[in-house]
Amino acid sequence: MTDMLPETMMAAGFDAPGGPDVLRLEKLPVPRPGPGEVLIKVAYAGVNRPDVIQRQGFYPPPPGASPLPGLEVSGTIAALGEGVTAWLPGQKVCALTPGGGYAEYCLTPAGHCLPVPDGLAMDQAAALPETLFTVWHNVFERGYAREGETLLVHGGTSGIGTMAIMLGKHFGLSVIVTCGGADKCAEALKVGADHAIDYKAQDFVAEVARITAGSGVHIVLDMVAGDYVPRNLQCLADDGRHVTIAVQGGLQATIPMIEVMRRRLTLTGSTLRPRSNDFKTMLAQEIRDVVWPLVEAGQLRPIMDQTFALADAAAAHARMESGSHIGKIVLKAG
């Protein structure tokens, strides 16, 4: 089957770290799948904050991964590696990838794919895996979210933020978000947030106390870190869980450990890309069992911001870095 593949493809990569303008189209060999892998003919690729950080030189791909950015794609199965029986050529899938999504063809372990159901547009399919895997693992597995609890999410209109709102509401959580500006707060409320706090105009710690009548939230999903961490801890109820998934506000935090002890707080966090293929396969299977029925029923769809051509990956990164996007940015590979 691989002998029917083209020899070369177009991809968006970079030679040296820098600003968005270092991204440019290049012609590369089409990769061939190894044992346990599938090759996807890419329709769309999601654009995520880790792609930006990789382009800036601070998030190198793990050993053996493609040097190209791109951690999620949608498309059709183009070729199967040895031992793959769960998929067939031509099947529509979306997938979490170890890298390489900014291209016309992309490799990923077969277990990291999910089927694209009828009624789910391919651009939307490409916008699901990275945020869905991240939010499910961190809010529901690491954060132990339970029905009836309250979740505080920073960056409520980001791809992660909008997914956290929607998943939280589907599974019985109250969701409070912070956003930069009244317009973004309004958008977050449209997505389904119960409360939206304009962090530029309001003290989010005081607002959380007001909204919860002083009881605090059960979980904080933190993408800021830095000096937000001690403020987040003030927002937590006793036995609350603080889950960090990004460090946009700084790598270091000063934590009042006596408060952690006194109120039995849990501090945890994770980053998805370095986790093992087996872990991601198990996570994909849990999502397929528990969350994917919502996608199949049309009840869960990503919030879409803007689509760019693969050749315009630099403009897509510039939009993400501007912070003006609402939801997910994707690249069209075809």
CSV table of C-alpha atoms in Angstrom, one decimal:
chain,number,residue,atom,x,y,z
A,1,MET,CA,0.0,0.0,0.0
A,2,THR,CA,2.9,2.4,0.8
A,3,ASP,CA,4.1,2.1,-2.8
A,4,MET,CA,1.0,4.0,-3.9
A,5,LEU,CA,1.9,7.0,-1.7
A,6,PRO,CA,3.6,10.1,-3.2
A,7,GLU,CA,7.3,10.5,-2.6
A,8,THR,CA,7.1,14.1,-1.3
A,9,MET,CA,4.7,16.4,0.5
A,10,MET,CA,4.4,20.0,1.6
A,11,ALA,CA,4.9,20.9,5.2
A,12,ALA,CA,5.2,24.0,7.4
A,13,GLY,CA,8.4,24.0,9.4
A,14,PHE,CA,11.3,26.2,10.5
A,15,ASP,CA,15.1,26.0,10.5
A,16,ALA,CA,15.8,28.0,13.6
A,17,PRO,CA,13.6,29.3,16.5
A,18,GLY,CA,12.1,32.7,16.3
A,19,GLY,CA,8.9,34.7,15.7
A,20,PRO,CA,6.0,33.5,13.6
A,21,ASP,CA,7.8,34.5,10.4
A,22,VAL,CA,10.3,31.7,10.7
A,23,LEU,CA,7.5,29.3,9.6
A,24,ARG,CA,7.6,28.5,5.9
A,25,LEU,CA,6.5,25.8,3.5
A,26,GLU,CA,9.1,23.1,2.6
A,27,LYS,CA,9.0,20.0,0.5
A,28,LEU,CA,9.8,16.8,2.5
A,29,PRO,CA,9.6,13.1,2.0
A,30,VAL,CA,6.3,11.4,2.9
A,31,PRO,CA,7.0,9.3,6.0
A,32,ARG,CA,6.2,5.6,6.0
A,33,PRO,CA,4.5,4.0,9.0
A,34,GLY,CA,6.4,1.7,11.3
A,35,PRO,CA,4.9,-1.1,13.4
A,36,GLY,CA,1.8,0.0,15.3
A,37,GLU,CA,1.6,3.3,13.4
A,38,VAL,CA,-0.8,4.8,10.8
A,39,LEU,CA,-0.1,7.4,8.2
A,40,ILE,CA,-2.8,10.0,7.9
A,41,LYS,CA,-3.5,12.1,4.8
A,42,VAL,CA,-4.1,15.3,6.7
A,43,ALA,CA,-7.2,17.4,6.0
A,44,TYR,CA,-6.7,19.9,8.9
A,45,ALA,CA,-4.2,20.4,11.7
A,46,GLY,CA,-5.0,22.1,15.0
A,47,VAL,CA,-2.8,25.0,16.2
A,48,ASN,CA,-2.0,24.9,19.9
A,49,ARG,CA,0.1,26.9,22.3
A,50,PRO,CA,2.8,24.1,22.5
A,51,ASP,CA,3.3,24.6,18.8
A,52,VAL,CA,4.1,28.3,19.4
A,53,ILE,CA,6.4,27.4,22.3
A,54,GLN,CA,8.2,24.8,20.1
A,55,ARG,CA,8.7,27.4,17.4
A,56,GLN,CA,10.2,29.8,20.0
A,57,GLY,CA,12.7,27.1,20.9
A,58,PHE,CA,11.4,26.2,24.3
A,59,TYR,CA,9.6,22.9,23.7
A,60,PRO,CA,11.7,20.5,21.7
A,61,PRO,CA,10.0,17.4,20.3
A,62,PRO,CA,10.6,14.2,22.2
A,63,PRO,CA,13.1,11.7,20.8
A,64,GLY,CA,11.9,10.1,17.6
A,65,ALA,CA,9.1,12.6,17.0
A,66,SER,CA,8.8,14.7,13.9
A,67,PRO,CA,10.6,18.1,14.2
A,68,LEU,CA,7.5,19.7,12.6
A,69,PRO,CA,4.9,21.3,14.8
A,70,GLY,CA,1.4,20.0,15.0
A,71,LEU,CA,0.0,17.9,17.8
A,72,GLU,CA,-3.5,17.0,16.4
A,73,VAL,CA,-4.9,16.4,12.9
A,74,SER,CA,-7.9,15.2,11.1
A,75,GLY,CA,-7.8,13.3,7.8
A,76,THR,CA,-8.1,9.8,6.3
A,77,ILE,CA,-6.0,6.7,6.9
A,78,ALA,CA,-3.4,6.5,4.0
A,79,ALA,CA,-1.3,3.6,5.1
A,80,LEU,CA,-1.0,1.1,7.9
A,81,GLY,CA,2.1,0.0,9.8
A,82,GLU,CA,2.8,-3.6,10.6
A,83,GLY,CA,0.3,-5.1,13.1
A,84,VAL,CA,-2.4,-2.4,12.8
A,85,THR,CA,-5.8,-4.0,12.5
A,86,ALA,CA,-8.1,-1.5,14.1
A,87,TRP,CA,-8.2,0.9,11.1
A,88,LEU,CA,-8.7,0.6,7.4
A,89,PRO,CA,-7.3,2.7,4.6
A,90,GLY,CA,-9.7,5.6,3.7
A,91,GLN,CA,-11.3,5.7,7.2
A,92,LYS,CA,-11.8,9.3,8.5
A,93,VAL,CA,-10.0,9.8,11.8
A,94,CYS,CA,-8.8,12.6,14.1
A,95,ALA,CA,-5.7,11.9,16.1
A,96,LEU,CA,-3.3,13.1,18.8
A,97,THR,CA,0.1,13.2,17.2
A,98,PRO,CA,3.7,13.3,18.7
A,99,GLY,CA,4.4,16.1,16.2
A,100,GLY,CA,4.4,16.6,12.4
A,101,GLY,CA,0.8,17.7,12.0
A,102,TYR,CA,1.7,20.8,9.9
A,103,ALA,CA,2.0,18.7,6.8
A,104,GLU,CA,0.0,16.9,4.1
A,105,TYR,CA,0.8,13.5,5.7
A,106,CYS,CA,1.4,12.7,9.4
A,107,LEU,CA,2.4,9.6,11.4
A,108,THR,CA,0.9,8.7,14.7
A,109,PRO,CA,0.4,5.5,16.8
A,110,ALA,CA,-2.7,3.8,15.7
A,111,GLY,CA,-4.1,3.9,19.3
A,112,HIS,CA,-4.1,7.7,19.3
A,113,CYS,CA,-6.8,7.9,16.6
A,114,LEU,CA,-10.5,8.4,17.1
A,115,PRO,CA,-13.2,7.9,14.4
A,116,VAL,CA,-14.7,10.9,12.8
A,117,PRO,CA,-18.5,10.4,13.0
A,118,ASP,CA,-21.0,11.5,10.4
A,119,GLY,CA,-22.0,15.1,11.0
A,120,LEU,CA,-18.6,16.2,12.4
A,121,ALA,CA,-16.8,18.5,10.0
A,122,MET,CA,-13.2,17.7,9.4
A,123,ASP,CA,-12.0,21.2,10.6
A,124,GLN,CA,-13.9,20.6,13.8
A,125,ALA,CA,-12.4,17.1,14.1
A,126,ALA,CA,-8.9,18.5,13.9
A,127,ALA,CA,-9.7,20.9,16.8
A,128,LEU,CA,-10.7,18.2,19.3
A,129,PRO,CA,-7.9,15.8,20.2
A,130,GLU,CA,-5.3,18.0,22.0
A,131,THR,CA,-7.8,20.0,24.1
A,132,LEU,CA,-10.0,17.0,24.8
A,133,PHE,CA,-7.2,14.7,25.9
A,134,THR,CA,-5.7,17.5,28.0
A,135,VAL,CA,-8.9,18.6,29.7
A,136,TRP,CA,-10.2,15.1,30.3
A,137,HIS,CA,-7.0,13.9,31.9
A,138,ASN,CA,-6.3,17.0,34.0
A,139,VAL,CA,-9.8,17.9,35.2
A,140,PHE,CA,-11.4,14.5,35.5
A,141,GLU,CA,-8.4,12.1,36.1
A,142,ARG,CA,-5.8,14.3,37.9
A,143,GLY,CA,-8.4,16.7,39.4
A,144,TYR,CA,-10.9,14.0,40.3
A,145,ALA,CA,-13.8,16.3,39.2
A,146,ARG,CA,-17.2,15.1,40.5
A,147,GLU,CA,-20.7,16.1,39.6
A,148,GLY,CA,-21.9,19.1,41.6
A,149,GLU,CA,-18.4,20.5,42.1
A,150,THR,CA,-17.1,24.0,41.0
A,151,LEU,CA,-14.2,24.4,38.6
A,152,LEU,CA,-12.2,27.6,38.0
A,153,VAL,CA,-10.6,27.9,34.6
A,154,HIS,CA,-8.1,30.6,33.6
A,155,GLY,CA,-8.1,31.6,29.9
A,156,GLY,CA,-11.8,30.8,29.4
A,157,THR,CA,-11.9,31.6,25.7
A,158,SER,CA,-8.8,29.6,24.7
A,159,GLY,CA,-9.1,26.3,23.1
A,160,ILE,CA,-8.5,24.6,26.4
A,161,GLY,CA,-10.8,27.0,28.2
A,162,THR,CA,-13.7,26.5,25.9
A,163,MET,CA,-13.3,22.7,26.0
A,164,ALA,CA,-13.1,22.8,29.8
A,165,ILE,CA,-16.4,24.8,30.0
A,166,MET,CA,-18.2,22.4,27.7
A,167,LEU,CA,-16.9,19.2,29.3
A,168,GLY,CA,-17.5,20.6,32.7
A,169,LYS,CA,-21.1,21.4,31.9
A,170,HIS,CA,-21.7,18.0,30.3
A,171,PHE,CA,-20.5,16.3,33.4
A,172,GLY,CA,-22.3,18.3,36.0
A,173,LEU,CA,-19.8,20.9,37.1
A,174,SER,CA,-20.3,24.6,37.8
A,175,VAL,CA,-17.7,26.5,35.8
A,176,ILE,CA,-16.2,29.9,36.6
A,177,VAL,CA,-13.7,31.3,34.1
A,178,THR,CA,-11.4,34.3,33.9
A,179,CYS,CA,-11.0,36.2,30.6
A,180,GLY,CA,-9.1,39.3,29.5
A,181,GLY,CA,-11.9,41.8,28.8
A,182,ALA,CA,-15.7,42.2,28.9
A,183,ASP,CA,-16.1,40.9,25.3
A,184,LYS,CA,-14.2,37.7,26.0
A,185,CYS,CA,-16.3,37.2,29.2
A,186,ALA,CA,-19.4,37.5,27.1
A,187,GLU,CA,-18.1,34.9,24.7
A,188,ALA,CA,-17.3,32.5,27.5
A,189,LEU,CA,-20.8,32.9,28.9
A,190,LYS,CA,-22.2,32.0,25.4
A,191,VAL,CA,-20.1,28.8,25.5
A,192,GLY,CA,-21.7,27.9,28.7
A,193,ALA,CA,-19.7,29.2,31.6
A,194,ASP,CA,-21.7,29.9,34.7
A,195,HIS,CA,-19.6,33.0,35.6
A,196,ALA,CA,-16.9,34.9,33.8
A,197,ILE,CA,-14.5,37.3,35.5
A,198,ASP,CA,-12.7,40.0,33.7
A,199,TYR,CA,-9.2,39.7,35.3
A,200,LYS,CA,-8.2,43.1,33.8
A,201,ALA,CA,-10.9,44.9,35.7
A,202,GLN,CA,-11.6,42.7,38.7
A,203,ASP,CA,-9.7,40.8,41.4
A,204,PHE,CA,-10.5,37.2,40.5
A,205,VAL,CA,-9.8,36.0,44.1
A,206,ALA,CA,-12.4,38.4,45.5
A,207,GLU,CA,-14.9,37.5,42.7
A,208,VAL,CA,-14.5,33.8,43.3
A,209,ALA,CA,-15.2,34.4,47.0
A,210,ARG,CA,-18.3,36.4,46.2
A,211,ILE,CA,-19.6,33.9,43.6
A,212,THR,CA,-19.1,30.9,45.9
A,213,ALA,CA,-20.3,32.8,49.1
A,214,GLY,CA,-16.8,32.3,50.6
A,215,SER,CA,-16.7,28.5,50.1
A,216,GLY,CA,-14.3,28.5,47.2
A,217,VAL,CA,-13.9,26.2,44.2
A,218,HIS,CA,-13.1,22.5,44.3
A,219,ILE,CA,-10.6,22.6,41.3
A,220,VAL,CA,-8.5,25.2,39.6
A,221,LEU,CA,-7.3,24.4,36.0
A,222,ASP,CA,-4.2,26.7,35.9
A,223,MET,CA,-2.5,27.7,32.6
A,224,VAL,CA,-0.6,30.7,34.1
A,225,ALA,CA,1.4,29.4,37.1
A,226,GLY,CA,3.9,32.1,38.4
A,227,ASP,CA,2.3,34.5,40.8
A,228,TYR,CA,-1.2,33.2,40.0
A,229,VAL,CA,-0.5,30.0,42.1
A,230,PRO,CA,-0.8,31.5,45.6
A,231,ARG,CA,-3.9,33.5,44.4
A,232,ASN,CA,-5.4,30.3,43.0
A,233,LEU,CA,-4.9,28.6,46.4
A,234,GLN,CA,-6.9,31.4,48.0
A,235,CYS,CA,-9.7,30.4,45.6
A,236,LEU,CA,-9.7,26.7,46.6
A,237,ALA,CA,-12.1,25.1,49.1
A,238,ASP,CA,-10.7,22.8,51.7
A,239,ASP,CA,-9.5,19.6,50.1
A,240,GLY,CA,-9.3,21.5,46.8
A,241,ARG,CA,-7.2,20.4,43.8
A,242,HIS,CA,-4.9,22.7,41.8
A,243,VAL,CA,-3.9,21.4,38.4
A,244,THR,CA,-1.3,23.2,36.3
A,245,ILE,CA,-1.0,22.5,32.6
A,246,ALA,CA,1.0,25.5,31.4
A,247,VAL,CA,3.4,28.1,32.8
A,248,GLN,CA,2.6,31.2,30.7
A,249,GLY,CA,3.0,33.4,33.8
A,250,GLY,CA,6.3,32.0,35.0
A,251,LEU,CA,8.1,28.8,35.9
A,252,GLN,CA,8.4,29.6,39.6
A,253,ALA,CA,5.8,30.1,42.3
A,254,THR,CA,5.9,30.9,46.0
A,255,ILE,CA,3.5,28.7,47.9
A,256,PRO,CA,2.2,29.1,51.5
A,257,MET,CA,2.8,25.5,52.5
A,258,ILE,CA,1.0,26.0,55.8
A,259,GLU,CA,-2.2,26.6,53.8
A,260,VAL,CA,-1.6,23.4,51.8
A,261,MET,CA,-1.3,21.5,55.1
A,262,ARG,CA,-4.1,23.3,57.0
A,263,ARG,CA,-6.6,22.9,54.2
A,264,ARG,CA,-5.4,19.6,52.8
A,265,LEU,CA,-4.9,21.0,49.3
A,266,THR,CA,-3.5,19.0,46.4
A,267,LEU,CA,-1.1,20.5,43.9
A,268,THR,CA,-0.5,18.5,40.7
A,269,GLY,CA,-0.1,19.1,37.0
A,270,SER,CA,1.0,17.4,33.8
A,271,THR,CA,2.1,17.9,30.2
A,272,LEU,CA,0.8,15.5,27.6
A,273,ARG,CA,3.5,15.3,24.9
A,274,PRO,CA,6.2,13.4,26.8
A,275,ARG,CA,3.8,10.8,28.1
A,276,SER,CA,4.2,7.2,26.8
A,277,ASN,CA,2.4,6.0,23.7
A,278,ASP,CA,0.7,3.4,25.9
A,279,PHE,CA,-0.6,6.0,28.3
A,280,LYS,CA,-2.0,8.1,25.4
A,281,THR,CA,-3.6,5.0,23.9
A,282,MET,CA,-5.3,4.2,27.3
A,283,LEU,CA,-6.4,7.8,27.5
A,284,ALA,CA,-7.8,7.7,23.9
A,285,GLN,CA,-9.8,4.6,24.8
A,286,GLU,CA,-11.3,6.1,27.9
A,287,ILE,CA,-12.3,9.2,25.9
A,288,ARG,CA,-13.8,7.0,23.2
A,289,ASP,CA,-15.8,5.2,25.8
A,290,VAL,CA,-17.0,8.1,28.0
A,291,VAL,CA,-16.8,11.3,26.0
A,292,TRP,CA,-17.0,10.3,22.3
A,293,PRO,CA,-20.7,9.4,22.5
A,294,LEU,CA,-21.3,13.1,23.1
A,295,VAL,CA,-19.4,13.9,19.9
A,296,GLU,CA,-21.2,11.2,18.0
A,297,ALA,CA,-24.6,12.6,19.2
A,298,GLY,CA,-23.6,16.1,18.1
A,299,GLN,CA,-23.7,17.4,21.7
A,300,LEU,CA,-20.0,18.3,21.8
A,301,ARG,CA,-18.3,20.5,19.2
A,302,PRO,CA,-15.2,22.6,19.5
A,303,ILE,CA,-15.5,26.4,19.4
A,304,MET,CA,-13.9,27.4,16.2
A,305,ASP,CA,-12.0,30.6,15.6
A,306,GLN,CA,-10.3,30.8,12.2
A,307,THR,CA,-8.9,28.6,9.5
A,308,PHE,CA,-5.6,29.3,7.7
A,309,ALA,CA,-4.0,27.6,4.8
A,310,LEU,CA,-1.0,25.5,5.6
A,311,ALA,CA,1.1,28.1,3.7
A,312,ASP,CA,-0.1,30.7,6.2
A,313,ALA,CA,1.0,28.9,9.3
A,314,ALA,CA,2.9,32.1,10.3
A,315,ALA,CA,-0.3,34.1,10.3
A,316,ALA,CA,-2.0,31.5,12.4
A,317,HIS,CA,0.7,31.6,15.0
A,318,ALA,CA,0.6,35.4,15.0
A,319,ARG,CA,-3.1,35.3,15.7
A,320,MET,CA,-2.6,32.9,18.6
A,321,GLU,CA,0.1,35.0,20.1
A,322,SER,CA,-2.1,38.1,19.8
A,323,GLY,CA,-4.5,36.6,22.2
A,324,SER,CA,-7.5,37.7,20.2
A,325,HIS,CA,-8.7,34.3,19.2
A,326,ILE,CA,-11.9,32.7,20.6
A,327,GLY,CA,-11.6,28.9,20.6
A,328,LYS,CA,-9.5,26.9,18.1
A,329,ILE,CA,-7.3,27.9,15.2
A,330,VAL,CA,-6.7,25.3,12.5
A,331,LEU,CA,-4.7,24.9,9.3
A,332,LYS,CA,-6.1,23.5,6.1
A,333,ALA,CA,-3.6,21.0,4.6
A,334,GLY,CA,-5.2,20.3,1.2
